[in-house]
Coordinates of C-alpha atoms in Angstrom, one line a residue:
F218 CA -25.4 5.2 -12.4
K219 CA -25.8 3.2 -9.6
E220 CA -21.9 3.2 -8.8
I221 CA -22.0 7.0 -9.5
K222 CA -24.7 7.3 -6.7
D223 CA -22.7 5.2 -4.3
N224 CA -19.3 7.0 -4.7
I225 CA -21.5 10.5 -4.1
F226 CA -22.8 8.8 -1.0
I227 CA -19.4 7.8 0.1
Y228 CA -18.3 11.3 -0.4
I229 CA -20.6 13.2 1.1
L230 CA -20.5 11.2 4.2
S231 CA -16.8 11.6 4.3
I232 CA -17.5 15.1 4.1
I233 CA -19.9 15.1 6.8
Y234 CA -17.5 13.0 9.2
L235 CA -14.3 15.4 8.6
S236 CA -16.7 18.6 9.2
V237 CA -17.7 17.1 12.4
C238 CA -13.9 15.9 13.4
V239 CA -13.1 19.7 12.5
M240 CA -15.8 21.1 14.6
N241 CA -15.0 19.0 17.6
K242 CA -11.4 20.0 17.8
I243 CA -12.0 23.5 17.6

């Protein structure tokens, strides 16, 4: 379960990073 938890954390971080980049472009 630990590996899945780490993957979800990385996935959420990447989504936040992408959303911030998109908001900065607009």
